[in-house]
């Protein structure tokens, strides 16, 4: 397997575990809302780890094709979250806005880290 794929999977799994642990800690402190937000963040990292795995299968292990597949999904998936955020904003739904904002922030973090990993890992 390409070391870039290993590094990207490692990043996504590590962040997922970190946010899940933070969610547990917050829940233990009776900070339910904050725990829920950390769980949402963790879920985004898990989703994109699954997307990366799907790309590896669909692209027969070709690193360049996998990267194109993954990059495309990093644009497509958050686009629906942006639309949902905008819809919620128009209707004054602050709870949905907060959730969509968290998802978009996580996706931006993944995009930034993935770009860096892809350029630096060999």
Short mmCIF file of C-alpha atoms in Angstrom, two decimals:
data_model
loop_
_atom_site.label_atom_id
_atom_site.label_comp_id
_atom_site.label_asym_id
_atom_site.label_seq_id
_atom_site.Cartn_x
_atom_site.Cartn_y
_atom_site.Cartn_z
CA UNK A 1 0.00 0.00 0.00
CA UNK A 2 1.14 3.53 -0.76
CA UNK A 3 2.60 5.27 2.31
CA UNK A 4 0.39 8.27 1.59
CA UNK A 5 -2.68 6.08 1.98
CA UNK A 6 -1.30 4.65 5.21
CA UNK A 7 -0.59 8.14 6.54
CA UNK A 8 -4.02 9.41 5.53
CA UNK A 9 -5.82 6.45 7.10
CA UNK A 10 -3.74 6.90 10.24
CA UNK A 11 -4.63 10.60 10.46
CA UNK A 12 -8.34 9.95 9.97
CA UNK A 13 -8.44 7.11 12.50
CA UNK A 14 -6.42 9.06 15.07
CA UNK A 15 -8.66 12.12 14.81
CA UNK A 16 -11.77 9.94 14.99
CA UNK A 17 -10.49 8.28 18.18
CA UNK A 18 -9.46 11.65 19.67
CA UNK A 19 -12.89 13.21 19.15
CA UNK A 20 -14.67 10.09 20.44
CA UNK A 21 -12.56 10.19 23.60
CA UNK A 22 -13.30 13.89 24.05
CA UNK A 23 -17.00 13.13 23.62
CA UNK A 24 -16.85 10.49 26.36
CA UNK A 25 -15.03 12.86 28.70
CA UNK A 26 -17.55 15.63 28.09
CA UNK A 27 -20.46 13.24 28.56
CA UNK A 28 -19.00 12.11 31.88
CA UNK A 29 -18.94 15.78 32.91
CA UNK A 30 -22.65 16.13 32.01
CA UNK A 31 -21.79 18.33 29.04
CA UNK A 32 -24.15 16.55 26.68
CA UNK A 33 -24.34 19.17 23.92
CA UNK A 34 -20.58 19.52 23.68
CA UNK A 35 -20.23 15.74 23.70
CA UNK A 36 -22.71 15.52 20.83
CA UNK A 37 -20.66 18.03 18.80
CA UNK A 38 -17.46 16.03 19.35
CA UNK A 39 -19.27 12.89 18.23
CA UNK A 40 -20.32 14.68 15.05
CA UNK A 41 -16.69 15.62 14.39
CA UNK A 42 -15.61 12.02 14.98
CA UNK A 43 -18.28 10.80 12.57
CA UNK A 44 -16.96 13.06 9.80
CA UNK A 45 -13.47 11.61 10.17
CA UNK A 46 -14.95 8.12 10.13
CA UNK A 47 -16.98 8.90 7.01
CA UNK A 48 -13.94 10.10 5.12
CA UNK A 49 -11.87 7.11 6.25
CA UNK A 50 -14.62 4.94 4.77
CA UNK A 51 -14.60 7.04 1.59
CA UNK A 52 -10.83 6.55 1.30
CA UNK A 53 -11.26 2.79 1.69
CA UNK A 54 -13.98 2.81 -0.96
CA UNK A 55 -11.66 4.73 -3.26
CA UNK A 56 -8.94 2.15 -2.76
CA UNK A 57 -11.32 -0.63 -3.77
CA UNK A 58 -12.91 1.26 -6.66
CA UNK A 59 -9.59 2.40 -8.09
CA UNK A 60 -7.79 -0.94 -7.80
CA UNK A 61 -5.08 0.50 -5.56
CA UNK A 62 -3.87 3.13 -8.07
CA UNK A 63 -2.73 5.99 -5.78
CA UNK A 64 -3.38 8.78 -8.30
CA UNK A 65 -6.88 7.53 -9.07
CA UNK A 66 -7.58 7.08 -5.36
CA UNK A 67 -6.44 10.64 -4.67
CA UNK A 68 -8.71 12.01 -7.41
CA UNK A 69 -11.64 9.96 -6.07
CA UNK A 70 -11.00 11.10 -2.49
CA UNK A 71 -10.48 14.75 -3.46
CA UNK A 72 -13.70 14.73 -5.45
CA UNK A 73 -15.60 13.36 -2.46
CA UNK A 74 -13.99 16.01 -0.23
CA UNK A 75 -15.72 18.57 -2.44
CA UNK A 76 -19.00 16.78 -3.15
CA UNK A 77 -19.98 15.68 0.33
CA UNK A 78 -19.46 19.03 2.10
CA UNK A 79 -21.39 20.77 -0.69
CA UNK A 80 -24.59 19.22 0.63
CA UNK A 81 -23.68 20.36 4.15
CA UNK A 82 -23.18 23.90 2.85
CA UNK A 83 -26.61 23.79 1.23
CA UNK A 84 -28.14 22.47 4.46
CA UNK A 85 -26.40 25.22 6.44
CA UNK A 86 -27.74 27.87 4.08
CA UNK A 87 -31.26 26.44 4.26
CA UNK A 88 -31.08 26.41 8.07
CA UNK A 89 -29.77 29.99 8.10
CA UNK A 90 -32.68 31.14 5.96
CA UNK A 91 -35.11 29.55 8.42
CA UNK A 92 -33.34 30.65 11.60
CA UNK A 93 -32.55 27.06 12.60
CA UNK A 94 -29.50 27.72 14.74
CA UNK A 95 -29.15 24.12 15.92
CA UNK A 96 -28.87 22.79 12.38
CA UNK A 97 -26.55 25.65 11.48
CA UNK A 98 -24.23 24.66 14.34
CA UNK A 99 -24.21 21.01 13.30
CA UNK A 100 -23.53 21.83 9.65
CA UNK A 101 -20.80 24.27 10.69
CA UNK A 102 -19.08 21.54 12.70
CA UNK A 103 -19.25 19.14 9.76
CA UNK A 104 -17.86 21.75 7.37
CA UNK A 105 -15.03 22.64 9.77
CA UNK A 106 -14.09 18.97 10.08
CA UNK A 107 -14.14 18.57 6.30
CA UNK A 108 -11.88 21.62 5.91
CA UNK A 109 -9.45 20.16 8.46
CA UNK A 110 -9.43 16.86 6.58
CA UNK A 111 -8.86 18.60 3.25
CA UNK A 112 -5.96 20.61 4.64
CA UNK A 113 -4.33 17.60 6.31
CA UNK A 114 -4.94 15.32 3.31
CA UNK A 115 -3.32 17.83 0.95
CA UNK A 116 -0.31 18.08 3.24
CA UNK A 117 -0.04 14.30 3.70
CA UNK A 118 -0.31 13.72 -0.04
CA UNK A 119 2.46 16.24 -0.81
CA UNK A 120 4.84 15.21 1.97
CA UNK A 121 4.51 11.44 2.41
CA UNK A 122 6.45 9.23 0.05
#
